[in-house]
Short mmCIF file of C-alpha atoms in Angstrom, two decimals:
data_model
loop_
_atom_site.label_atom_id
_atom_site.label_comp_id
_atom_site.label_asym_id
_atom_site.label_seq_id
_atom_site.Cartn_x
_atom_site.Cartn_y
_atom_site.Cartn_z
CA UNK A 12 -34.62 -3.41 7.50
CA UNK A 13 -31.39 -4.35 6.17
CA UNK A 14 -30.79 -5.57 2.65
CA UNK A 15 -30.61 -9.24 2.72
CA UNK A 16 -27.48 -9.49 0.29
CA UNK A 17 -25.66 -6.94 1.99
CA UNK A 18 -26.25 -8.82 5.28
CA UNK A 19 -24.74 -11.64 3.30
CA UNK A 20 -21.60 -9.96 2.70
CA UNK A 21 -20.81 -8.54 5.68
CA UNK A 22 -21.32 -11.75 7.56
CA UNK A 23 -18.53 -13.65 4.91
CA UNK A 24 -16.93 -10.57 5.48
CA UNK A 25 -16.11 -11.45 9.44
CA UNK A 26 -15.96 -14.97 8.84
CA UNK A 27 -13.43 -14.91 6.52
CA UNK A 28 -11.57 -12.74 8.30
CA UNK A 29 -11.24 -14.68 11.37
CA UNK A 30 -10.70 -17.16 8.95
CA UNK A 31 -7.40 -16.11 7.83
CA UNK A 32 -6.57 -14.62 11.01
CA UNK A 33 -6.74 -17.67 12.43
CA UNK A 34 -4.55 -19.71 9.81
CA UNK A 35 -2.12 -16.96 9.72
CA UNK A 36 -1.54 -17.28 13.89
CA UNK A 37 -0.87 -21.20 13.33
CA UNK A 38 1.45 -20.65 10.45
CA UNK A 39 3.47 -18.19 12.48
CA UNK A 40 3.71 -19.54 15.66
CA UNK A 41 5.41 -22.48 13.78
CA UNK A 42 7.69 -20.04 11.98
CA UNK A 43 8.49 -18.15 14.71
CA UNK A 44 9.36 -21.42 17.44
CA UNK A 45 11.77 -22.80 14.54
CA UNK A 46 13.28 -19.39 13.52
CA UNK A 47 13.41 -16.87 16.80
CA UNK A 48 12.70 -13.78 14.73
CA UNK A 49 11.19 -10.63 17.13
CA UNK A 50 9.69 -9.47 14.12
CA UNK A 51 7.96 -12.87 13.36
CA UNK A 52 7.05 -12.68 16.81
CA UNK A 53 5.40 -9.21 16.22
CA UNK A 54 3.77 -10.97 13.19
CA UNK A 55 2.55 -13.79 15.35
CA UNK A 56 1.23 -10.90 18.34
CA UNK A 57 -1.10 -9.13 15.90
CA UNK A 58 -2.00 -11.93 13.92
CA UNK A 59 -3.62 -13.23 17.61
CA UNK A 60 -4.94 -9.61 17.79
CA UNK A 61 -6.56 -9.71 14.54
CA UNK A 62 -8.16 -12.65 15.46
CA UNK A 63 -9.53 -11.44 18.48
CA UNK A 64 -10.54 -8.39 16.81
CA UNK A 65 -12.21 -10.32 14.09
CA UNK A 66 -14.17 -12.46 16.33
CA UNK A 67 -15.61 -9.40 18.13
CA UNK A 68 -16.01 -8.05 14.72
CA UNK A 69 -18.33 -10.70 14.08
CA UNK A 70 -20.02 -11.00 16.86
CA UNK A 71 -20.89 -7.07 16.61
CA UNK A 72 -21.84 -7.51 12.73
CA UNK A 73 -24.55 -10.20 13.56
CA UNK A 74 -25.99 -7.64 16.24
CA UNK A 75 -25.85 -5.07 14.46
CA UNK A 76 -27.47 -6.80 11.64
CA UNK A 77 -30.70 -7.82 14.26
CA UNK A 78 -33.82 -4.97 13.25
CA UNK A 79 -35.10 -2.60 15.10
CA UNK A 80 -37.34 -3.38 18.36
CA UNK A 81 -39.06 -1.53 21.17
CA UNK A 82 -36.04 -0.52 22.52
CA UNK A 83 -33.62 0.62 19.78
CA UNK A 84 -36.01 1.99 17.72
CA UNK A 85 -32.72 3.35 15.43
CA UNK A 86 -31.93 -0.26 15.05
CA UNK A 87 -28.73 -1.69 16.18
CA UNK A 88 -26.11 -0.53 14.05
CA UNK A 89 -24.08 1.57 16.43
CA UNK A 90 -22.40 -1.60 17.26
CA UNK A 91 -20.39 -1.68 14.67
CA UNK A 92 -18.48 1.16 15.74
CA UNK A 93 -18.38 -0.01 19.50
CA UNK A 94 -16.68 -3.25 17.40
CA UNK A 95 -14.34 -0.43 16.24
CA UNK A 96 -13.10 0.39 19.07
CA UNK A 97 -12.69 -2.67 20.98
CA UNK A 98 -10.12 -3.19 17.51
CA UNK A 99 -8.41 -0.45 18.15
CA UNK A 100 -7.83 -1.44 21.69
CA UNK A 101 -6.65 -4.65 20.70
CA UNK A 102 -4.31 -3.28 18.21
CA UNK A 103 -2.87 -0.42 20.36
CA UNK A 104 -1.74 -3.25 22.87
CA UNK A 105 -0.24 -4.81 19.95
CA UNK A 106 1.37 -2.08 18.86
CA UNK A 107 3.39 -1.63 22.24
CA UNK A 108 3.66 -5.32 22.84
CA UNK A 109 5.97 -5.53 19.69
CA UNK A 110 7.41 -2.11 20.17
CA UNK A 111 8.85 -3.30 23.60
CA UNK A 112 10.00 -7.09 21.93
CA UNK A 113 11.65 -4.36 19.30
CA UNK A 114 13.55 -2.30 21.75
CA UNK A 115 14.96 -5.79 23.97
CA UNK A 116 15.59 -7.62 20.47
CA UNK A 117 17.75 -4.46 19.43
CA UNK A 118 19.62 -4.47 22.47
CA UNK A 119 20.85 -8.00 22.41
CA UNK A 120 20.53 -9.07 18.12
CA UNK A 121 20.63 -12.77 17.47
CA UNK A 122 20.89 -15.26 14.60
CA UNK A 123 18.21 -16.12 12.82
CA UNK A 124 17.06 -20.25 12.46
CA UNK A 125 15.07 -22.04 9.58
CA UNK A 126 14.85 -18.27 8.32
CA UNK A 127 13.67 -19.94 5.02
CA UNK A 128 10.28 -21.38 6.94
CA UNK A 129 9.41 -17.84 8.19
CA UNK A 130 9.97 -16.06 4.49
CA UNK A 131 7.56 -18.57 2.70
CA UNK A 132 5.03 -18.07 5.90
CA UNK A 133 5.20 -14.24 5.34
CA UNK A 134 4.70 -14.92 1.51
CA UNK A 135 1.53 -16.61 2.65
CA UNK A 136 0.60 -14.08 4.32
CA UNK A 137 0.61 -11.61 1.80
CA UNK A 138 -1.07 -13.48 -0.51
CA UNK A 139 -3.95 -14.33 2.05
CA UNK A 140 -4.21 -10.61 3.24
CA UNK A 141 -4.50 -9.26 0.05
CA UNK A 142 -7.17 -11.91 -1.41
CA UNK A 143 -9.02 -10.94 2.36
CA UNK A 144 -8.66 -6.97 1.28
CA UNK A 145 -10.10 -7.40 -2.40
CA UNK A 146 -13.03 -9.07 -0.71
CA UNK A 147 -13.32 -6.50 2.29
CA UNK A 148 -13.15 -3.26 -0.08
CA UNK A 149 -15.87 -5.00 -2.46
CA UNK A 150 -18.67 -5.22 0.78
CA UNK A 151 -17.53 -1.88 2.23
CA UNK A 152 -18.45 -0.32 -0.96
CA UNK A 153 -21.43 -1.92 -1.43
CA UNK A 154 -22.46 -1.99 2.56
CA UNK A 155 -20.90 1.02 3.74
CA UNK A 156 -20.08 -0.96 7.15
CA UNK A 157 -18.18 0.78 9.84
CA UNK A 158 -17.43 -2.37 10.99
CA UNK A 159 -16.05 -4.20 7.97
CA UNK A 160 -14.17 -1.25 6.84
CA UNK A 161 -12.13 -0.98 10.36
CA UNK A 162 -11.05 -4.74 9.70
CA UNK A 163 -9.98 -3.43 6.65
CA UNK A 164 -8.12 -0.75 7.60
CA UNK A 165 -5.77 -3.04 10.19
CA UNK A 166 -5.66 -5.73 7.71
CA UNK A 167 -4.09 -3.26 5.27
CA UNK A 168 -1.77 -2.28 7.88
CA UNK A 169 -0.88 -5.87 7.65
CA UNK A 170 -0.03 -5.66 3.91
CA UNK A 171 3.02 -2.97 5.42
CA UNK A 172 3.51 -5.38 8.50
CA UNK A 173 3.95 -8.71 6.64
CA UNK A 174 6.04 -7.10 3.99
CA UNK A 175 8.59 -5.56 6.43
CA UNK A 176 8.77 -8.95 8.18
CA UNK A 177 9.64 -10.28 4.79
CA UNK A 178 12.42 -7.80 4.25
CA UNK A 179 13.45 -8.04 7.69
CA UNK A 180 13.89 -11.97 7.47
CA UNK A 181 15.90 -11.46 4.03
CA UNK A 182 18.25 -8.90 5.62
CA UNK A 183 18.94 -10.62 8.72
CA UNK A 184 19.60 -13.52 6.64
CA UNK A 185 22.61 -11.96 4.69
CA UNK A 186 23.77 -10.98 8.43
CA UNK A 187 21.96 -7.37 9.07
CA UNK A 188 21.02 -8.92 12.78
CA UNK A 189 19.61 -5.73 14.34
CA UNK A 190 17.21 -5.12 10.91
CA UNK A 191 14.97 -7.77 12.43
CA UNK A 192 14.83 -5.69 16.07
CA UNK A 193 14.74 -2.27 13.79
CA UNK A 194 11.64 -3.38 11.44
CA UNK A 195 10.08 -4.53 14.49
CA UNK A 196 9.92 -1.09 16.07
CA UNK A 197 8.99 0.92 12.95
CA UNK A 198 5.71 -1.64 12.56
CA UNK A 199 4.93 -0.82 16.41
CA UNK A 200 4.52 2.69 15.23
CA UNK A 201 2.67 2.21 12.29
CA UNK A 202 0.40 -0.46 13.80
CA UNK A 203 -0.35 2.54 16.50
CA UNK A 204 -1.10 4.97 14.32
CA UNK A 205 -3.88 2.72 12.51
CA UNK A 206 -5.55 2.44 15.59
CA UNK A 207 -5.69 6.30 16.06
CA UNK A 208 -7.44 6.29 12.92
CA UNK A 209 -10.10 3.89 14.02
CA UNK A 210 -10.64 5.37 16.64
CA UNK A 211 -11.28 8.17 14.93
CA UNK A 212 -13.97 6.78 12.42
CA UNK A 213 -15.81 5.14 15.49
CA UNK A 214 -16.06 8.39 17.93
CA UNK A 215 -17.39 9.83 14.68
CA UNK A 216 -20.35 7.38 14.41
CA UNK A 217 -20.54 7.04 18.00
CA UNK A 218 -20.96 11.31 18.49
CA UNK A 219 -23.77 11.43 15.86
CA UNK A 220 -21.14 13.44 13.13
CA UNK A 221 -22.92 14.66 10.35
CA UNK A 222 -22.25 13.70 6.61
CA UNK A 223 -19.90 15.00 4.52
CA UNK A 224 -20.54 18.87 3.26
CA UNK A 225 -20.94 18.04 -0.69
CA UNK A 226 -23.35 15.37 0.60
CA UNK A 227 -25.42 16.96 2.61
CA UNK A 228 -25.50 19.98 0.09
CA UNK A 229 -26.32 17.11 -3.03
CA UNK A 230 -29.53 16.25 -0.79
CA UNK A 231 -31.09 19.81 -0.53
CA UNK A 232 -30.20 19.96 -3.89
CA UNK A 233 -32.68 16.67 -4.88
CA UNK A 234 -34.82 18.02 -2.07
CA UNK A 235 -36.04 21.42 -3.50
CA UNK A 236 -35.39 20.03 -7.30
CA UNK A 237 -38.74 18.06 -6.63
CA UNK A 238 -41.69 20.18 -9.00
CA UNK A 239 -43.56 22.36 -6.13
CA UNK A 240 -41.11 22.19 -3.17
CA UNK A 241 -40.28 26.10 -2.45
CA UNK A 242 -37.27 25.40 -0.24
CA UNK A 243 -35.55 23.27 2.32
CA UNK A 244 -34.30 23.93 5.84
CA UNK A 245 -32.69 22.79 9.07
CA UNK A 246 -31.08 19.16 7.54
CA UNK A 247 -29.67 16.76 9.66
CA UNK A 248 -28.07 13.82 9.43
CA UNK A 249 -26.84 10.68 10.79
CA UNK A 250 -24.69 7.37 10.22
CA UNK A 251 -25.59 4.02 12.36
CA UNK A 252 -23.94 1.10 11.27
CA UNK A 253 -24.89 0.68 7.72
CA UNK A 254 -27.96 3.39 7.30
CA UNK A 255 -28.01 6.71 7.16
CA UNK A 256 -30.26 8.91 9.40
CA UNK A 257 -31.92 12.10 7.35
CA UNK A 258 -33.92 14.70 8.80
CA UNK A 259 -35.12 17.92 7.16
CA UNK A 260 -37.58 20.64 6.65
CA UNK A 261 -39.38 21.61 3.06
CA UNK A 262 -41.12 24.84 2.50
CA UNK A 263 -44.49 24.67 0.81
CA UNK A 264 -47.27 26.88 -0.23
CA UNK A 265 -49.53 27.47 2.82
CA UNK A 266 -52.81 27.09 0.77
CA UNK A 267 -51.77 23.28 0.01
CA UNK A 268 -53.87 20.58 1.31
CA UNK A 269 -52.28 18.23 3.58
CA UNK A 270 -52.87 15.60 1.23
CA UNK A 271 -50.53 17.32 -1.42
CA UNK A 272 -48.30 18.34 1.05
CA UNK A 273 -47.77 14.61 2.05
CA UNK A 274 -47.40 13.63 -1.58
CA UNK A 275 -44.90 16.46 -1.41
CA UNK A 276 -42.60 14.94 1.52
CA UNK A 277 -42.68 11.41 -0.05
CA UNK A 278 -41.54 12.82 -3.52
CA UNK A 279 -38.53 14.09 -1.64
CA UNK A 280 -38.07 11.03 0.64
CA UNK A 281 -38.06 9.26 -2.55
CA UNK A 282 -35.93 11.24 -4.48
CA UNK A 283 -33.14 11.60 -1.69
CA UNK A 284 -33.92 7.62 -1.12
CA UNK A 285 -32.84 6.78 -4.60
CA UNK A 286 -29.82 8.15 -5.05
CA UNK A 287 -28.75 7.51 -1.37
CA UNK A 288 -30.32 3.77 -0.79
CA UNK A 289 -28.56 3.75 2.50
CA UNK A 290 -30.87 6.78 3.91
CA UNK A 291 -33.67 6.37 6.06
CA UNK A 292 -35.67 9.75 5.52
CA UNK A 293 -37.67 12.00 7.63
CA UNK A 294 -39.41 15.05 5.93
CA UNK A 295 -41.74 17.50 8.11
CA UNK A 296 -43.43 20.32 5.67
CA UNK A 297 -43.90 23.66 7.04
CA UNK A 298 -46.06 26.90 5.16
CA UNK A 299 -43.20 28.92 3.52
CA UNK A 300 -45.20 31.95 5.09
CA UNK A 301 -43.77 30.81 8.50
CA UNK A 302 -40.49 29.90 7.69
CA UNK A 303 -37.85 32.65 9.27
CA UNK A 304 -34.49 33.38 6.52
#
């Protein structure tokens, strides 16, 4: 089951998100009709990404969230990173969308209008992505969500995206026409290369990866550290959505009873459990007298 309050902050997570993704598209597509800016335009194209993102984002967070039944006895958590990609598709295509607006923009520059409309939009846009990323890091560290922490990583691409819109308004403005087209182009490429990394972080989930080394090395560590436990073997792990999977193999006298060899596996279950609250644990005990090194 997952813990009510952190089901509580990953669903404010995704609706405020969509949220300000949805107040940012309104606020640009007014600043971009009275202005003409490419770059604004860009601005506007992934802020109606993000929103589509978001609202898939959402939609995968409250499935995710549902328990585990008959069918998906793991639970439903692999969503999130299926939510993952579907943002990384969405910003890809944004990514070339403005990188082709870039190129036609720098072929043929023009004069900016009402540029002062479209810097005090992209002022409120920084100010609204950044109060949305305090919030998002806070439930990623205390959720761990695939999901939530992919929003994150394209809204903090939008931190670098809104503030070269900002300096590409202000340049243009003092007559540097092509910086608008230029800035443009370079946030194509950056906004691409976020979506190779989330990509990367959901094919991870999605292909069963195993924990990090030091982790995985901390758990035998707690495992055999429990009074009576002669050794550990053959651990595997496993991240869906917001729990960890844990699977491993402890090494016990053969002459124990099976009733102190179950006391045994939840003392470890327990032990890795506590320090890793996100870890669903699975212990099998085998006669050390059996066990091949």
């Amino acid at each position: 089951m997952h813990d009510p309050q952190h089901a509580r902050l990953m669903r404010l997570a995704t609706r405020a998100a969509l949220s300000v993704a949805l107040t940012l598209v309104l606020a640009k597509a007014i600043a971009w009709w009275l202005s003409g800016s490419v770059s604004l335009l860009a601005g506007l194209t992934d802020s109606l990404l993000d929103s589509a993102a978001s609202l898939i984002n959402l939609i995968a967070v409250h499935f995710a969230l549902r328990p585990a039944d008959e069918d998906h006895r793991y639970g439903h958590g692999k969503a999130e990173a299926l939510a993952g990609l579907g943002q990384a598709l969405f910003i890809g295509v944004s990514a070339l969308l403005i990188g082709l607006q870039g190129i036609e923009r720098l072929q043929s520059p023009q004069p900016l209008e009402a540029g002062g409309i479209g810097i005090a939009v992209m002022l409120l846009s920084l100010a609204l992505t950044v109060a949305l990323l305090i919030f998002q890091r806070k439930v990623v560290r205390e959720t761990g969500s695939t999901a939530i922490h992919a929003d994150s990583l394209h809204y903090r691409s939008d931190i670098l995206l809104n503030s070269s819109i900002l300096i590409a308004l202000l340049l243009t403005h003092f007559g540097w026409l092509q910086m608008d087209a230029i800035f443009a182009i370079g946030i194509a490429f950056y906004i691409f290369w976020s979506a190779i990394s989330i990509v990367r972080g959901a094919i991870a989930v999605l292909m069963d990866e195993e924990l990090p080394g030091e982790t995985t090395q901390h758990m035998y560590q707690l495992a055999t550290s429990v009074p009576g436990v002669l050794g550990a073997h053959d651990l595997r792990t496993r991240i869906s959505g917001t729990r960890w999977f844990v699977q491993l193999h402890l090494e016990l006298p053969g002459e124990m009873s099976l009733s102190q060899a179950h006391a045994h596996c939840v003392a470890v279950e327990q032990a890795i459990h506590g320090y890793y609250p996100r870890a669903e644990v699975l212990v099998h005990a085998d006669p050390q007298e059996v066990v091949r090194h």
